[in-house]
PDB file of C-alpha atoms and ligand atoms in Angstrom:
ATOM      1  CA  MET A 175      81.502  80.610  53.670  1.00 87.00           C
ATOM      2  CA  SER A 176      82.362  83.388  55.928  1.00 96.00           C
ATOM      3  CA  VAL A 177      80.522  86.577  56.737  1.00 98.00           C
ATOM      4  CA  THR A 178      81.105  89.792  58.597  1.00 98.00           C
ATOM      5  CA  ALA A 179      78.999  90.024  61.770  1.00 98.00           C
ATOM      6  CA  TYR A 180      78.557  92.934  64.044  1.00 98.00           C
ATOM      7  CA  ILE A 181      78.040  92.467  67.486  1.00 98.00           C
ATOM      8  CA  ALA A 182      77.034  95.154  70.138  1.00 98.00           C
ATOM      9  CA  LEU A 183      78.698  95.052  73.599  1.00 98.00           C
ATOM     10  CA  GLY A 184      77.113  96.503  76.881  1.00 96.00           C
ATOM     11  CA  SER A 185      77.649  96.505  80.561  1.00 94.00           C
ATOM     12  CA  ASN A 186      76.508  98.562  83.534  1.00 92.00           C
ATOM     13  CA  LEU A 187      77.565  96.383  86.535  1.00 88.00           C
ATOM     14  CA  ASP A 188      80.650  94.980  88.230  1.00 83.00           C
ATOM     15  CA  GLU A 189      83.370  97.420  86.389  1.00 89.00           C
ATOM     16  CA  PRO A 190      81.608  97.854  83.018  1.00 92.00           C
ATOM     17  CA  GLU A 191      84.967  98.950  81.255  1.00 93.00           C
ATOM     18  CA  GLN A 192      86.615  95.754  82.614  1.00 92.00           C
ATOM     19  CA  GLN A 193      83.752  93.547  81.626  1.00 91.00           C
ATOM     20  CA  LEU A 194      83.970  94.907  77.975  1.00 95.00           C
ATOM     21  CA  TYR A 195      87.996  94.530  77.753  1.00 94.00           C
ATOM     22  CA  SER A 196      87.355  90.944  78.901  1.00 94.00           C
ATOM     23  CA  ALA A 197      84.466  90.509  76.525  1.00 96.00           C
ATOM     24  CA  VAL A 198      86.853  91.642  73.482  1.00 96.00           C
ATOM     25  CA  ALA A 199      89.498  89.130  74.786  1.00 96.00           C
ATOM     26  CA  ALA A 200      86.678  86.215  74.620  1.00 96.00           C
ATOM     27  CA  LEU A 201      85.486  87.458  71.070  1.00 97.00           C
ATOM     28  CA  LYS A 202      89.333  87.019  69.923  1.00 97.00           C
ATOM     29  CA  ASN A 203      88.896  83.406  70.859  1.00 97.00           C
ATOM     30  CA  LEU A 204      85.725  82.676  69.091  1.00 98.00           C
ATOM     31  CA  PRO A 205      85.902  79.312  66.882  1.00 97.00           C
ATOM     32  CA  GLU A 206      85.945  79.876  63.160  1.00 98.00           C
ATOM     33  CA  SER A 207      86.223  83.635  63.555  1.00 98.00           C
ATOM     34  CA  ARG A 208      88.519  86.367  63.451  1.00 98.00           C
ATOM     35  CA  LEU A 209      87.989  89.827  65.329  1.00 97.00           C
ATOM     36  CA  LEU A 210      88.291  92.670  62.584  1.00 97.00           C
ATOM     37  CA  ALA A 211      87.774  95.748  64.536  1.00 97.00           C
ATOM     38  CA  ILE A 212      86.506  97.228  67.746  1.00 96.00           C
ATOM     39  CA  SER A 213      84.917 100.533  68.031  1.00 96.00           C
ATOM     40  CA  PRO A 214      85.837 103.193  70.715  1.00 96.00           C
ATOM     41  CA  PHE A 215      84.272 102.577  74.265  1.00 96.00           C
ATOM     42  CA  TYR A 216      81.423 105.119  75.188  1.00 96.00           C
ATOM     43  CA  ARG A 217      79.770 105.790  78.577  1.00 96.00           C
ATOM     44  CA  THR A 218      75.942 106.011  77.906  1.00 96.00           C
ATOM     45  CA  ASP A 219      72.887 106.972  79.778  1.00 96.00           C
ATOM     46  CA  PRO A 220      70.689 103.940  80.294  1.00 94.00           C
ATOM     47  CA  VAL A 221      68.004 103.384  78.302  1.00 93.00           C
ATOM     48  CA  GLY A 222      64.981 101.540  80.179  1.00 88.00           C
ATOM     49  CA  PRO A 223      64.191 101.667  83.958  1.00 84.00           C
ATOM     50  CA  ALA A 224      65.521 104.618  85.631  1.00 83.00           C
ATOM     51  CA  GLY A 225      67.868 104.122  88.680  1.00 87.00           C
ATOM     52  CA  GLN A 226      70.581 101.908  87.199  1.00 90.00           C
ATOM     53  CA  PRO A 227      74.048 102.831  86.556  1.00 92.00           C
ATOM     54  CA  ASP A 228      75.293 104.072  83.421  1.00 95.00           C
ATOM     55  CA  TYR A 229      76.570 101.615  80.679  1.00 95.00           C
ATOM     56  CA  ILE A 230      79.706 101.257  78.734  1.00 96.00           C
ATOM     57  CA  ASN A 231      78.827 100.166  74.982  1.00 97.00           C
ATOM     58  CA  ALA A 232      81.025  99.407  72.028  1.00 97.00           C
ATOM     59  CA  VAL A 233      80.477  97.379  68.651  1.00 98.00           C
ATOM     60  CA  ALA A 234      82.726  94.801  67.397  1.00 98.00           C
ATOM     61  CA  ALA A 235      83.035  93.348  63.887  1.00 98.00           C
ATOM     62  CA  ILE A 236      84.021  89.861  63.387  1.00 98.00           C
ATOM     63  CA  GLU A 237      84.594  87.653  60.376  1.00 98.00           C
ATOM     64  CA  THR A 238      83.103  84.190  61.008  1.00 98.00           C
ATOM     65  CA  SER A 239      82.001  80.829  59.529  1.00 98.00           C
ATOM     66  CA  LEU A 240      79.847  80.153  62.566  1.00 98.00           C
ATOM     67  CA  THR A 241      76.108  79.838  61.748  1.00 98.00           C
ATOM     68  CA  PRO A 242      74.078  82.627  63.259  1.00 98.00           C
ATOM     69  CA  ILE A 243      72.881  80.183  66.069  1.00 98.00           C
ATOM     70  CA  ALA A 244      76.343  78.745  66.706  1.00 98.00           C
ATOM     71  CA  LEU A 245      77.322  82.373  67.147  1.00 98.00           C
ATOM     72  CA  LEU A 246      74.433  83.263  69.281  1.00 98.00           C
ATOM     73  CA  ASP A 247      75.262  80.180  71.522  1.00 98.00           C
ATOM     74  CA  ALA A 248      79.071  81.286  71.590  1.00 98.00           C
ATOM     75  CA  LEU A 249      77.970  84.737  72.763  1.00 97.00           C
ATOM     76  CA  GLN A 250      75.627  83.664  75.357  1.00 94.00           C
ATOM     77  CA  ALA A 251      78.288  81.247  76.663  1.00 94.00           C
ATOM     78  CA  ILE A 252      80.500  84.441  77.088  1.00 95.00           C
ATOM     79  CA  GLU A 253      77.760  86.256  78.723  1.00 92.00           C
ATOM     80  CA  LYS A 254      77.226  83.438  81.131  1.00 89.00           C
ATOM     81  CA  GLY A 255      80.938  83.320  81.888  1.00 88.00           C
ATOM     82  CA  HIS A 256      80.904  86.858  82.844  1.00 86.00           C
ATOM     83  CA  GLY A 257      78.201  86.193  85.636  1.00 78.00           C
ATOM     84  CA  ARG A 258      75.225  87.310  83.331  1.00 66.00           C
ATOM     85  CA  VAL A 259      71.854  86.378  84.976  1.00 64.00           C
ATOM     86  CA  ARG A 260      68.649  87.152  82.946  1.00 61.00           C
ATOM     87  CA  THR A 261      66.395  88.739  85.367  1.00 63.00           C
ATOM     88  CA  VAL A 262      64.132  91.879  84.787  1.00 64.00           C
ATOM     89  CA  ARG A 263      63.724  92.955  80.969  1.00 65.00           C
ATOM     90  CA  TRP A 264      65.780  96.061  80.315  1.00 68.00           C
ATOM     91  CA  GLY A 265      67.325  95.754  83.692  1.00 69.00           C
ATOM     92  CA  ALA A 266      70.819  96.358  84.514  1.00 72.00           C
ATOM     93  CA  ARG A 267      73.331  93.494  83.401  1.00 76.00           C
ATOM     94  CA  VAL A 268      76.962  92.519  83.627  1.00 87.00           C
ATOM     95  CA  LEU A 269      77.511  91.788  79.986  1.00 93.00           C
ATOM     96  CA  ASP A 270      75.361  91.969  76.934  1.00 94.00           C
ATOM     97  CA  LEU A 271      76.481  90.722  73.629  1.00 97.00           C
ATOM     98  CA  ASP A 272      73.891  91.193  70.922  1.00 97.00           C
ATOM     99  CA  ILE A 273      74.192  90.065  67.232  1.00 98.00           C
ATOM    100  CA  LEU A 274      73.269  93.383  65.249  1.00 98.00           C
ATOM    101  CA  LEU A 275      74.082  92.148  61.810  1.00 98.00           C
ATOM    102  CA  TYR A 276      75.107  88.916  60.395  1.00 98.00           C
ATOM    103  CA  GLY A 277      76.233  89.500  56.695  1.00 98.00           C
ATOM    104  CA  HIS A 278      73.278  90.766  54.872  1.00 97.00           C
ATOM    105  CA  GLU A 279      70.851  88.314  56.329  1.00 98.00           C
ATOM    106  CA  ILE A 280      67.414  88.745  57.689  1.00 98.00           C
ATOM    107  CA  ILE A 281      66.566  86.297  60.325  1.00 98.00           C
ATOM    108  CA  GLU A 282      63.464  85.872  62.268  1.00 97.00           C
ATOM    109  CA  SER A 283      63.510  82.758  64.418  1.00 97.00           C
ATOM    110  CA  GLU A 284      62.419  82.059  68.011  1.00 96.00           C
ATOM    111  CA  ARG A 285      65.850  82.749  69.450  1.00 96.00           C
ATOM    112  CA  LEU A 286      66.981  85.387  66.942  1.00 98.00           C
ATOM    113  CA  THR A 287      66.140  88.508  65.243  1.00 98.00           C
ATOM    114  CA  VAL A 288      68.824  89.994  62.825  1.00 98.00           C
ATOM    115  CA  PRO A 289      69.097  92.999  62.202  1.00 98.00           C
ATOM    116  CA  HIS A 290      68.574  93.487  65.923  1.00 97.00           C
ATOM    117  CA  ARG A 291      65.188  94.889  66.432  1.00 95.00           C
ATOM    118  CA  ASP A 292      65.903  97.903  68.380  1.00 95.00           C
ATOM    119  CA  MET A 293      69.382  98.943  66.586  1.00 96.00           C
ATOM    120  CA  SER A 294      68.016 101.231  64.223  1.00 96.00           C
ATOM    121  CA  TRP A 295      66.987 103.704  67.128  1.00 95.00           C
ATOM    122  CA  ARG A 296      69.714 103.235  69.710  1.00 97.00           C
ATOM    123  CA  ASN A 297      72.332 105.709  69.783  1.00 97.00           C
ATOM    124  CA  PHE A 298      74.747 103.556  71.883  1.00 98.00           C
ATOM    125  CA  VAL A 299      74.691 101.189  69.124  1.00 98.00           C
ATOM    126  CA  LEU A 300      74.619 103.230  65.853  1.00 98.00           C
ATOM    127  CA  ILE A 301      77.180 105.758  66.929  1.00 98.00           C
ATOM    128  CA  PRO A 302      79.781 102.909  67.755  1.00 98.00           C
ATOM    129  CA  LEU A 303      78.934 101.138  64.583  1.00 98.00           C
ATOM    130  CA  ALA A 304      79.490 104.121  62.604  1.00 98.00           C
ATOM    131  CA  ASP A 305      83.015 104.298  63.924  1.00 96.00           C
ATOM    132  CA  ILE A 306      84.039 100.943  62.376  1.00 97.00           C
ATOM    133  CA  ALA A 307      81.305 100.727  59.610  1.00 98.00           C
ATOM    134  CA  PRO A 308      80.456 104.166  58.337  1.00 97.00           C
ATOM    135  CA  ASP A 309      79.083 103.189  54.861  1.00 98.00           C
ATOM    136  CA  ILE A 310      77.129 100.098  55.516  1.00 98.00           C
ATOM    137  CA  THR A 311      73.457  99.668  54.662  1.00 98.00           C
ATOM    138  CA  LEU A 312      71.236  97.297  56.503  1.00 97.00           C
ATOM    139  CA  PRO A 313      69.837  94.291  54.822  1.00 97.00           C
ATOM    140  CA  THR A 314      66.330  96.294  55.250  1.00 93.00           C
ATOM    141  CA  GLY A 315      67.758  99.019  52.919  1.00 96.00           C
ATOM    142  CA  GLN A 316      68.274 101.707  55.559  1.00 95.00           C
ATOM    143  CA  SER A 317      71.660 103.212  55.473  1.00 97.00           C
ATOM    144  CA  LEU A 318      73.619 103.702  58.549  1.00 98.00           C
ATOM    145  CA  LYS A 319      74.241 107.377  57.690  1.00 98.00           C
ATOM    146  CA  LYS A 320      70.241 108.044  57.347  1.00 97.00           C
ATOM    147  CA  LEU A 321      69.443 106.173  60.620  1.00 97.00           C
ATOM    148  CA  LEU A 322      72.263 108.307  62.198  1.00 97.00           C
ATOM    149  CA  GLN A 323      70.259 111.523  61.375  1.00 96.00           C
ATOM    150  CA  ASN A 324      67.570 110.713  63.368  1.00 94.00           C
ATOM    151  CA  ILE A 325      68.888 109.786  66.783  1.00 95.00           C
ATOM    152  CA  ASP A 326      69.746 111.818  69.833  1.00 93.00           C
ATOM    153  CA  ARG A 327      73.365 112.647  70.352  1.00 94.00           C
ATOM    154  CA  LYS A 328      72.924 113.298  73.955  1.00 95.00           C
ATOM    155  CA  GLY A 329      73.762 110.972  76.698  1.00 96.00           C
ATOM    156  CA  ILE A 330      76.533 109.266  75.036  1.00 97.00           C
ATOM    157  CA  GLU A 331      80.288 110.093  75.548  1.00 96.00           C
ATOM    158  CA  ARG A 332      83.346 108.728  73.991  1.00 95.00           C
ATOM    159  CA  LEU A 333      85.935 107.324  76.236  1.00 93.00           C
ATOM    160  CA  SER A 334      88.797 105.932  74.015  1.00 73.00           C
ATOM    161  CA  ASP A 335      90.136 105.723  70.560  1.00 63.00           C
ATOM    162  CA  SER A 336      89.150 103.075  68.157  1.00 51.00           C
ATOM    163  CA  LEU A 337      91.323  99.886  68.424  1.00 54.00           C
ATOM    164  CA  VAL A 338      91.671  98.226  65.097  1.00 48.00           C
ATOM    165  CA  THR A 339      93.044  94.620  65.683  1.00 49.00           C
ATOM    166  CA  GLU A 340      95.663  93.286  63.396  1.00 44.00           C
ATOM    167  CA  ALA A 341      94.768  90.360  60.932  1.00 40.00           C
TER     168      ALA A 341
HETATM  169  N1  ROI B 116      71.146 101.213  77.687  1.00 57.89           N
HETATM  170  C1  ROI B 116      72.210 101.577  77.339  1.00 57.89           C
HETATM  171  N2  ROI B 116      72.740 103.019  77.543  1.00 57.89           N
HETATM  172  N3  ROI B 116      73.192 100.667  76.890  1.00 57.89           N
HETATM  173  C2  ROI B 116      72.756  99.283  76.803  1.00 57.89           C
HETATM  174  O1  ROI B 116      73.670  98.475  76.505  1.00 57.89           O
HETATM  175  C3  ROI B 116      71.437  98.846  77.073  1.00 57.89           C
HETATM  176  N4  ROI B 116      71.034  97.594  77.155  1.00 57.89           N
HETATM  177  C4  ROI B 116      70.042  97.383  77.486  1.00 57.89           C
HETATM  178  C5  ROI B 116      68.998  98.370  77.900  1.00 57.89           C
HETATM  179  C6  ROI B 116      68.568  97.858  79.471  1.00 57.89           C
HETATM  180  C7  ROI B 116      67.781  98.381  77.043  1.00 57.89           C
HETATM  181  N5  ROI B 116      69.364  99.618  78.318  1.00 57.89           N
HETATM  182  C8  ROI B 116      70.579  99.763  77.725  1.00 57.89           C
HETATM  183  O2  ROI B 116      69.609  96.034  77.285  1.00 57.89           O
END
């Protein structure tokens, strides 16, 4: 069985835009999966400790038959391949790939919380998500449109047009 999953991409180190392009290439090669869409890229103000560079953020949609944990493992392997080293919480990072949504599932395990616990208030997640899935409702019952009404639109700037991949 396959589901549609949404993945947040973020980087603020080592040429962040290139990091995201190369992450998209890696997502295209995920096993048992197909890349459906990738949002425009956005330059965003850092959330968290001050003094770190701006981020580049985007959201991807994939169709996958990987289990949530297999998908998490695959994404963490991509992060690792991009030199991601987990250091300070909320510190600068070369590449972050977060599972936002996995079908309509609610998952709370040691390694994984889906929907992503911070997604409903982060403009750098909700705005690109709305570019590729404007009409979705989270498994918690909240509609994306409603969540978008409550967020700040400052500190985020669109850099590119949407790239919808071929099937
Ligand atoms: N801030 C922005 N703008 N974008 C991110 O992807 C991002 N990721 C994070 C923290 C450090 C919370 N801040 C961020 O993990």
